[in-house]
Structure formats: structure tokens, C-alpha cells
Amino acid sequence: MMGHQSYSNSRACALALTISCLVIVASAGSFYDEMDITFGGERAKISNGGQDLSLSLDQYSGSGFQSKHEYLFGRFDMQLKLVPGNSAGTVTTFYLLSQGAGHDEIDFEFLGNTSGSPYTIHTNVYSQGKGDKEQQFHLWFDPTAAFHIYTIVWNTQRIIFLIDNIPVRVFNNHEAAGVPFPKSQPMRVYASLWNADDWATQGGRVKTDWTKAPFTAYYRKFNANADKVGPNSKSTSTVNDDQTWRTQGIDAAGRNRIRWVQSKHMIYNYCNDHKRFANGVSAECKRSRFL
């Protein structure tokens, strides 16, 4: 993710994971139970009995939070309502991240814009510290008018990005072709709102208008149906928990939807950026119809 705020210093579970370290968990609890505020102090506010969380940004600081637990594969849903009005220079995020050098990461970033201009949805995948797999989209709705569901599905075969259960991107596991894939490093869920007016809006040409501060984004209804990692993890799942994420792919209806999104709403695809990758695009670009 571009321009990260500082992460938690907590260490990841040892990479040599054992079965006892993995616990299936389906959690849709309160933000009090699931998240820790990481920076911004009172700019991050939990309300409605733990069901809602707002992040604010002013000229002194942004704010953010992270999950109390680490996960190794799962489905992660968050409802967001983005900063309204002139949000130029601001970046709102929802992502997964491992700790330490050679990190793994799966990103949703929402790049603000001037009033009346669309948000840019920025997605990226890092494995073993290497990213450069950006795809960007404009949305087919106003993401500031109401809450919408943003989902990351992460299993051993692929990563799927969904918006309101519509797949917008799939990143398949092409380790056989020499492409690293996140599979061994546990990740926490992170979210933040921060100032990135050096690059976020129109390449940094449009700066944050601090007369409009504070800027506020809203989160609610976080759900993790995932494998929790940690020596003290306790399962809150039942035999009826939906485990379809473990093998979830893109069916015929999903292929039609992702084709529509990518043909009508995609504004950048690293696989088509031959100027940037003058020595050739990455191997998965030649193997996957949908990325």
C-alpha cells in the first residue's frame, strides 16, 4: 500500500504454523471486541454499542484501527461510507497486512477527489514484499451517500475483491509460473483515513482543502469468516458456518459481472502498462483472463 501509516509493532505468529495454531472463526462482533485503535486518539470513535466506527482526519493527524487477531485465509467483509464532498487528498483504507520484512498485503484503498468527481478504488496485492499489481476502478454508485459492502476473499487458490458481492478483481495463484502468492504469513485487518495529497488525487496536483476538515469516513458490520492464528485462539464458529470461501472462485455469472466491471469501470491495469514494465509484464498477466 502506498504511503503506509505506521503499523503495530506486535509480532506475527511464527511462520512455522502448526494445526493447533489455526482455528476456524466466524466473527461479527462489536468493534470493541474485534479491533484496537492504532493511531489518531479521539479521531477514531466507536459508537452504537460497538457496532459502528468512524475515522476522522484533520491537519494534525489521521486515524486508524487494526484487528486484535491475525488470520491465515478467510473472507473479510466491511461496510464503508466514504468521506463526502471535497475529499481530494484523502485516502480511506481497508486491507490485510502481515508483519516484518517481505510482508504480504491485500489492499482496498479509496482515493478522494474534488466535489462531483469520482473516487478512485485502488487495489493491490503484495507477496514477499513485492507489489506492483495495481488495478484501479471508478464506482457505479456514490460511495459517500450510503454504506456499501467491500469484501476480500483469500484462499489458497486465489484472492477475490468484491463490492456489494459483485467481483471486481481476481488474483489467481500462479506460483507454478514463479509468481509469489500470499499463503504462509498471517495477516491482520487494518483500516485508516490519512492525508496523501502528494499523490492521491490527480497525481498530487490537487491538494487537501483543510478548510473542509475534519474529514470523516464510517465503518460498520465487520465480519471475518476466517482461520484465526495464534496460540490462544478460541473458536467461536459452529458446524453451520459458511466455508464456501475456502474454494470460492468465479462462476459464469461472476465472470459476466467482472467482465462488465473491468470493461466499463476499470481505469488502470498494471498488466496493460507496457511503458512502466518495459521489460515485460508479470507472468500472471499472460495466464489469467481476469486479474
Short mmCIF file of C-alpha atoms in Angstrom, two decimals:
data_model
loop_
_atom_site.label_atom_id
_atom_site.label_comp_id
_atom_site.label_asym_id
_atom_site.label_seq_id
_atom_site.Cartn_x
_atom_site.Cartn_y
_atom_site.Cartn_z
CA MET A 1 0.00 0.00 0.00
CA MET A 2 1.33 3.43 -0.91
CA GLY A 3 2.40 5.70 1.95
CA HIS A 4 1.54 3.48 4.89
CA GLN A 5 0.93 4.95 8.29
CA SER A 6 2.96 3.20 10.97
CA TYR A 7 1.84 -0.29 11.81
CA SER A 8 1.51 -2.05 15.12
CA ASN A 9 4.77 -3.42 16.48
CA SER A 10 3.14 -6.68 17.51
CA ARG A 11 4.87 -9.69 16.06
CA ALA A 12 3.19 -12.22 13.80
CA CYS A 13 2.67 -15.81 14.81
CA ALA A 14 5.70 -17.94 13.94
CA LEU A 15 5.67 -18.81 10.26
CA ALA A 16 6.18 -22.47 11.00
CA LEU A 17 2.50 -22.85 11.76
CA THR A 18 1.04 -25.97 13.27
CA ILE A 19 -2.53 -27.21 13.06
CA SER A 20 -3.04 -26.20 16.69
CA CYS A 21 -2.34 -22.61 15.70
CA LEU A 22 -5.23 -22.46 13.22
CA VAL A 23 -8.77 -22.03 14.46
CA ILE A 24 -11.83 -21.59 12.25
CA VAL A 25 -13.68 -18.50 13.38
CA ALA A 26 -16.73 -16.61 12.23
CA SER A 27 -16.80 -13.25 13.97
CA ALA A 28 -19.31 -10.46 13.58
CA GLY A 29 -18.88 -8.97 17.00
CA SER A 30 -18.51 -5.39 18.10
CA PHE A 31 -15.59 -3.18 17.19
CA TYR A 32 -14.78 -3.16 20.91
CA ASP A 33 -14.22 -6.92 20.76
CA GLU A 34 -12.61 -7.17 17.33
CA MET A 35 -10.46 -4.04 16.86
CA ASP A 36 -7.81 -1.88 18.51
CA ILE A 37 -7.39 1.81 17.69
CA THR A 38 -3.84 2.21 16.35
CA PHE A 39 -3.44 5.97 15.92
CA GLY A 40 -5.36 9.22 15.94
CA GLY A 41 -6.67 9.10 19.50
CA GLU A 42 -10.19 10.51 19.75
CA ARG A 43 -10.37 10.90 15.96
CA ALA A 44 -11.31 7.21 15.94
CA LYS A 45 -14.69 6.74 17.62
CA ILE A 46 -16.64 3.56 18.32
CA SER A 47 -20.38 4.09 18.78
CA ASN A 48 -23.77 2.38 18.74
CA GLY A 49 -22.74 -0.19 21.30
CA GLY A 50 -19.68 -1.18 19.33
CA GLN A 51 -21.48 -1.65 16.01
CA ASP A 52 -20.15 1.49 14.28
CA LEU A 53 -16.71 3.07 13.98
CA SER A 54 -15.78 6.44 12.46
CA LEU A 55 -12.33 7.67 11.48
CA SER A 56 -11.51 11.37 11.13
CA LEU A 57 -8.66 13.32 9.58
CA ASP A 58 -7.58 16.88 10.36
CA GLN A 59 -4.44 18.84 9.58
CA TYR A 60 -2.68 17.31 12.59
CA SER A 61 -3.40 13.60 12.16
CA GLY A 62 -5.46 10.89 10.58
CA SER A 63 -6.69 7.80 12.43
CA GLY A 64 -6.86 4.05 12.10
CA PHE A 65 -7.55 0.66 13.65
CA GLN A 66 -6.47 -2.97 13.34
CA SER A 67 -7.94 -6.35 14.21
CA LYS A 68 -6.99 -7.91 17.53
CA HIS A 69 -6.43 -11.22 15.75
CA GLU A 70 -4.34 -12.48 12.85
CA TYR A 71 -5.75 -14.72 10.12
CA LEU A 72 -4.42 -17.12 7.54
CA PHE A 73 -7.06 -17.22 4.77
CA GLY A 74 -10.70 -16.22 5.03
CA ARG A 75 -13.49 -13.93 3.89
CA PHE A 76 -13.45 -10.39 5.28
CA ASP A 77 -16.44 -8.05 4.89
CA MET A 78 -16.66 -4.40 5.90
CA GLN A 79 -19.35 -1.83 5.21
CA LEU A 80 -17.98 1.64 4.47
CA LYS A 81 -19.39 5.08 3.78
CA LEU A 82 -16.65 7.33 2.42
CA VAL A 83 -15.76 10.98 3.06
CA PRO A 84 -18.36 13.15 1.27
CA GLY A 85 -17.90 16.39 -0.63
CA ASN A 86 -14.40 17.60 -1.43
CA SER A 87 -12.32 14.60 -0.33
CA ALA A 88 -9.30 15.45 -2.50
CA GLY A 89 -6.01 14.37 -0.94
CA THR A 90 -7.59 11.89 1.47
CA VAL A 91 -7.16 8.12 1.41
CA THR A 92 -9.54 5.74 3.19
CA THR A 93 -8.39 2.13 3.51
CA PHE A 94 -9.46 -1.44 4.31
CA TYR A 95 -6.72 -4.02 3.90
CA LEU A 96 -4.90 -7.11 5.17
CA LEU A 97 -1.23 -6.91 6.18
CA SER A 98 1.42 -9.20 7.66
CA GLN A 99 4.30 -8.01 9.83
CA GLY A 100 8.01 -7.72 9.16
CA ALA A 101 10.24 -7.70 6.12
CA GLY A 102 8.97 -9.40 2.98
CA HIS A 103 5.38 -8.70 4.01
CA ASP A 104 2.17 -9.84 2.35
CA GLU A 105 -0.71 -7.42 1.80
CA ILE A 106 -4.13 -7.23 0.13
CA ASP A 107 -5.40 -3.68 -0.39
CA PHE A 108 -8.59 -1.75 -0.87
CA GLU A 109 -7.77 1.98 -0.94
CA PHE A 110 -10.26 4.74 -1.70
CA LEU A 111 -8.65 7.84 -3.18
CA GLY A 112 -10.65 11.02 -2.65
CA ASN A 113 -11.40 13.65 -5.27
CA THR A 114 -12.84 17.10 -5.71
CA SER A 115 -16.60 17.53 -5.27
CA GLY A 116 -18.53 15.98 -8.13
CA SER A 117 -15.58 13.90 -9.34
CA PRO A 118 -15.48 10.16 -8.70
CA TYR A 119 -13.49 8.29 -6.10
CA THR A 120 -10.75 6.01 -7.40
CA ILE A 121 -10.80 2.49 -5.96
CA HIS A 122 -7.19 1.30 -5.78
CA THR A 123 -6.45 -2.42 -5.34
CA ASN A 124 -3.09 -4.13 -4.96
CA VAL A 125 -1.57 -7.43 -3.87
CA TYR A 126 1.84 -7.80 -2.25
CA SER A 127 3.62 -11.10 -1.70
CA GLN A 128 7.02 -11.43 -0.02
CA GLY A 129 7.35 -7.65 -0.05
CA LYS A 130 6.69 -7.12 -3.73
CA GLY A 131 3.58 -5.38 -5.07
CA ASP A 132 3.27 -3.53 -8.38
CA LYS A 133 -0.01 -5.27 -9.15
CA GLU A 134 -2.35 -2.30 -9.07
CA GLN A 135 -5.78 -2.14 -10.60
CA GLN A 136 -7.99 0.93 -10.25
CA PHE A 137 -11.70 1.46 -10.78
CA HIS A 138 -14.39 4.12 -10.67
CA LEU A 139 -17.61 3.06 -8.99
CA TRP A 140 -21.08 2.80 -10.49
CA PHE A 141 -22.64 4.45 -7.41
CA ASP A 142 -21.92 7.28 -4.97
CA PRO A 143 -19.87 5.65 -2.16
CA THR A 144 -20.49 8.64 0.13
CA ALA A 145 -24.30 8.52 0.08
CA ALA A 146 -24.79 5.17 1.82
CA PHE A 147 -22.93 2.18 3.18
CA HIS A 148 -21.65 -0.44 0.73
CA ILE A 149 -20.01 -3.81 1.38
CA TYR A 150 -16.34 -4.27 0.48
CA THR A 151 -15.06 -7.84 0.64
CA ILE A 152 -11.73 -9.63 0.39
CA VAL A 153 -11.83 -13.40 -0.16
CA TRP A 154 -8.42 -15.01 0.37
CA ASN A 155 -7.93 -18.73 -0.10
CA THR A 156 -5.12 -20.96 -1.31
CA GLN A 157 -6.19 -20.71 -4.97
CA ARG A 158 -6.98 -17.01 -5.40
CA ILE A 159 -7.82 -13.60 -3.96
CA ILE A 160 -11.16 -12.03 -4.93
CA PHE A 161 -12.11 -8.39 -4.42
CA LEU A 162 -15.88 -7.80 -4.26
CA ILE A 163 -18.08 -4.72 -3.91
CA ASP A 164 -21.67 -5.39 -2.82
CA ASN A 165 -20.91 -9.06 -3.65
CA ILE A 166 -20.01 -8.14 -7.24
CA PRO A 167 -16.50 -9.40 -8.09
CA VAL A 168 -14.32 -6.62 -9.45
CA ARG A 169 -10.98 -8.42 -9.47
CA VAL A 170 -9.49 -11.87 -9.03
CA PHE A 171 -5.79 -12.55 -8.46
CA ASN A 172 -5.11 -16.24 -9.04
CA ASN A 173 -2.35 -18.32 -7.52
CA HIS A 174 0.29 -18.71 -10.22
CA GLU A 175 3.12 -19.98 -8.07
CA ALA A 176 3.73 -22.69 -10.66
CA ALA A 177 4.73 -19.89 -13.05
CA GLY A 178 7.04 -18.32 -10.49
CA VAL A 179 4.62 -15.64 -9.24
CA PRO A 180 4.66 -15.28 -5.43
CA PHE A 181 1.29 -15.70 -3.71
CA PRO A 182 0.36 -14.83 -0.09
CA LYS A 183 -0.07 -18.17 1.66
CA SER A 184 2.17 -18.53 4.72
CA GLN A 185 2.18 -15.22 6.59
CA PRO A 186 -0.76 -14.45 8.90
CA MET A 187 -2.33 -11.05 8.35
CA ARG A 188 -4.33 -8.62 10.43
CA VAL A 189 -7.18 -6.46 9.15
CA TYR A 190 -6.35 -2.75 9.05
CA ALA A 191 -8.26 0.42 8.23
CA SER A 192 -7.23 4.06 8.18
CA LEU A 193 -8.01 7.56 6.98
CA TRP A 194 -5.00 9.75 6.23
CA ASN A 195 -3.65 12.57 4.11
CA ALA A 196 -1.79 11.64 0.92
CA ASP A 197 -2.19 14.78 -1.14
CA ASP A 198 1.32 14.32 -2.55
CA TRP A 199 -0.04 11.56 -4.82
CA ALA A 200 -3.64 10.53 -4.12
CA THR A 201 -5.69 12.96 -6.24
CA GLN A 202 -4.86 13.56 -9.89
CA GLY A 203 -1.26 12.57 -9.30
CA GLY A 204 -0.84 15.01 -6.43
CA ARG A 205 -1.93 18.06 -8.41
CA VAL A 206 -4.98 18.63 -6.20
CA LYS A 207 -4.20 19.19 -2.52
CA THR A 208 -6.28 18.67 0.60
CA ASP A 209 -8.53 21.63 1.43
CA TRP A 210 -8.09 21.86 5.19
CA THR A 211 -10.91 24.40 5.48
CA LYS A 212 -13.20 21.36 4.97
CA ALA A 213 -11.64 19.40 7.87
CA PRO A 214 -12.35 17.28 9.75
CA PHE A 215 -12.94 14.63 7.10
CA THR A 216 -14.80 11.55 8.33
CA ALA A 217 -15.32 8.02 6.98
CA TYR A 218 -17.66 5.47 8.53
CA TYR A 219 -17.25 1.72 9.06
CA ARG A 220 -19.75 -0.85 10.29
CA LYS A 221 -20.63 -4.57 10.32
CA PHE A 222 -17.15 -6.05 10.10
CA ASN A 223 -17.30 -9.80 9.58
CA ALA A 224 -14.44 -12.29 9.41
CA ASN A 225 -15.22 -15.85 8.39
CA ALA A 226 -11.62 -16.98 8.56
CA ASP A 227 -8.87 -19.09 10.07
CA LYS A 228 -7.65 -17.26 13.13
CA VAL A 229 -3.98 -17.74 14.01
CA GLY A 230 -2.49 -17.70 17.49
CA PRO A 231 -1.63 -19.97 20.40
CA ASN A 232 -4.55 -18.71 22.49
CA SER A 233 -7.17 -18.58 19.75
CA LYS A 234 -10.58 -19.86 20.69
CA SER A 235 -13.15 -20.81 18.09
CA THR A 236 -16.47 -19.02 18.00
CA SER A 237 -17.60 -20.94 14.93
CA THR A 238 -20.26 -23.60 14.54
CA VAL A 239 -20.64 -26.52 12.18
CA ASN A 240 -23.08 -24.41 10.15
CA ASP A 241 -20.62 -21.63 9.37
CA ASP A 242 -20.35 -20.92 5.67
CA GLN A 243 -16.99 -22.23 4.49
CA THR A 244 -17.56 -21.70 0.76
CA TRP A 245 -14.79 -19.07 0.76
CA ARG A 246 -12.21 -21.88 1.02
CA THR A 247 -12.74 -22.89 -2.59
CA GLN A 248 -14.59 -19.81 -3.89
CA GLY A 249 -13.89 -18.92 -7.50
CA ILE A 250 -15.64 -17.05 -10.28
CA ASP A 251 -18.63 -18.85 -11.83
CA ALA A 252 -20.31 -17.96 -15.13
CA ALA A 253 -22.43 -15.21 -13.56
CA GLY A 254 -19.37 -13.87 -11.77
CA ARG A 255 -17.38 -13.84 -15.00
CA ASN A 256 -20.11 -11.77 -16.64
CA ARG A 257 -20.09 -9.32 -13.77
CA ILE A 258 -16.32 -8.97 -13.60
CA ARG A 259 -16.22 -8.53 -17.39
CA TRP A 260 -18.76 -5.69 -17.07
CA VAL A 261 -16.82 -4.01 -14.23
CA GLN A 262 -13.48 -4.28 -15.99
CA SER A 263 -14.78 -3.09 -19.36
CA LYS A 264 -16.91 -0.20 -18.04
CA HIS A 265 -15.28 0.92 -14.80
CA MET A 266 -11.59 -0.06 -14.77
CA ILE A 267 -9.27 2.94 -15.24
CA TYR A 268 -5.86 1.29 -14.70
CA ASN A 269 -4.50 -2.24 -15.08
CA TYR A 270 -0.83 -2.97 -14.43
CA CYS A 271 -0.98 -5.79 -16.98
CA ASN A 272 -1.56 -3.23 -19.74
CA ASP A 273 1.14 -0.78 -18.62
CA HIS A 274 3.90 -1.72 -21.04
CA LYS A 275 5.59 1.65 -20.63
CA ARG A 276 6.01 1.09 -16.91
CA PHE A 277 7.08 -2.53 -17.36
CA ALA A 278 9.30 -2.08 -20.38
CA ASN A 279 10.97 -5.44 -19.81
CA GLY A 280 7.64 -7.26 -19.91
CA VAL A 281 4.59 -7.57 -17.69
CA SER A 282 4.40 -10.16 -14.93
CA ALA A 283 3.77 -13.79 -15.84
CA GLU A 284 0.22 -13.89 -14.44
CA CYS A 285 -0.82 -11.24 -16.95
CA LYS A 286 -0.33 -13.76 -19.71
CA ARG A 287 -2.08 -16.61 -17.91
CA SER A 288 -5.17 -15.12 -16.29
CA ARG A 289 -8.14 -13.81 -18.21
CA PHE A 290 -9.34 -11.97 -15.15
CA LEU A 291 -6.96 -10.38 -12.69
#
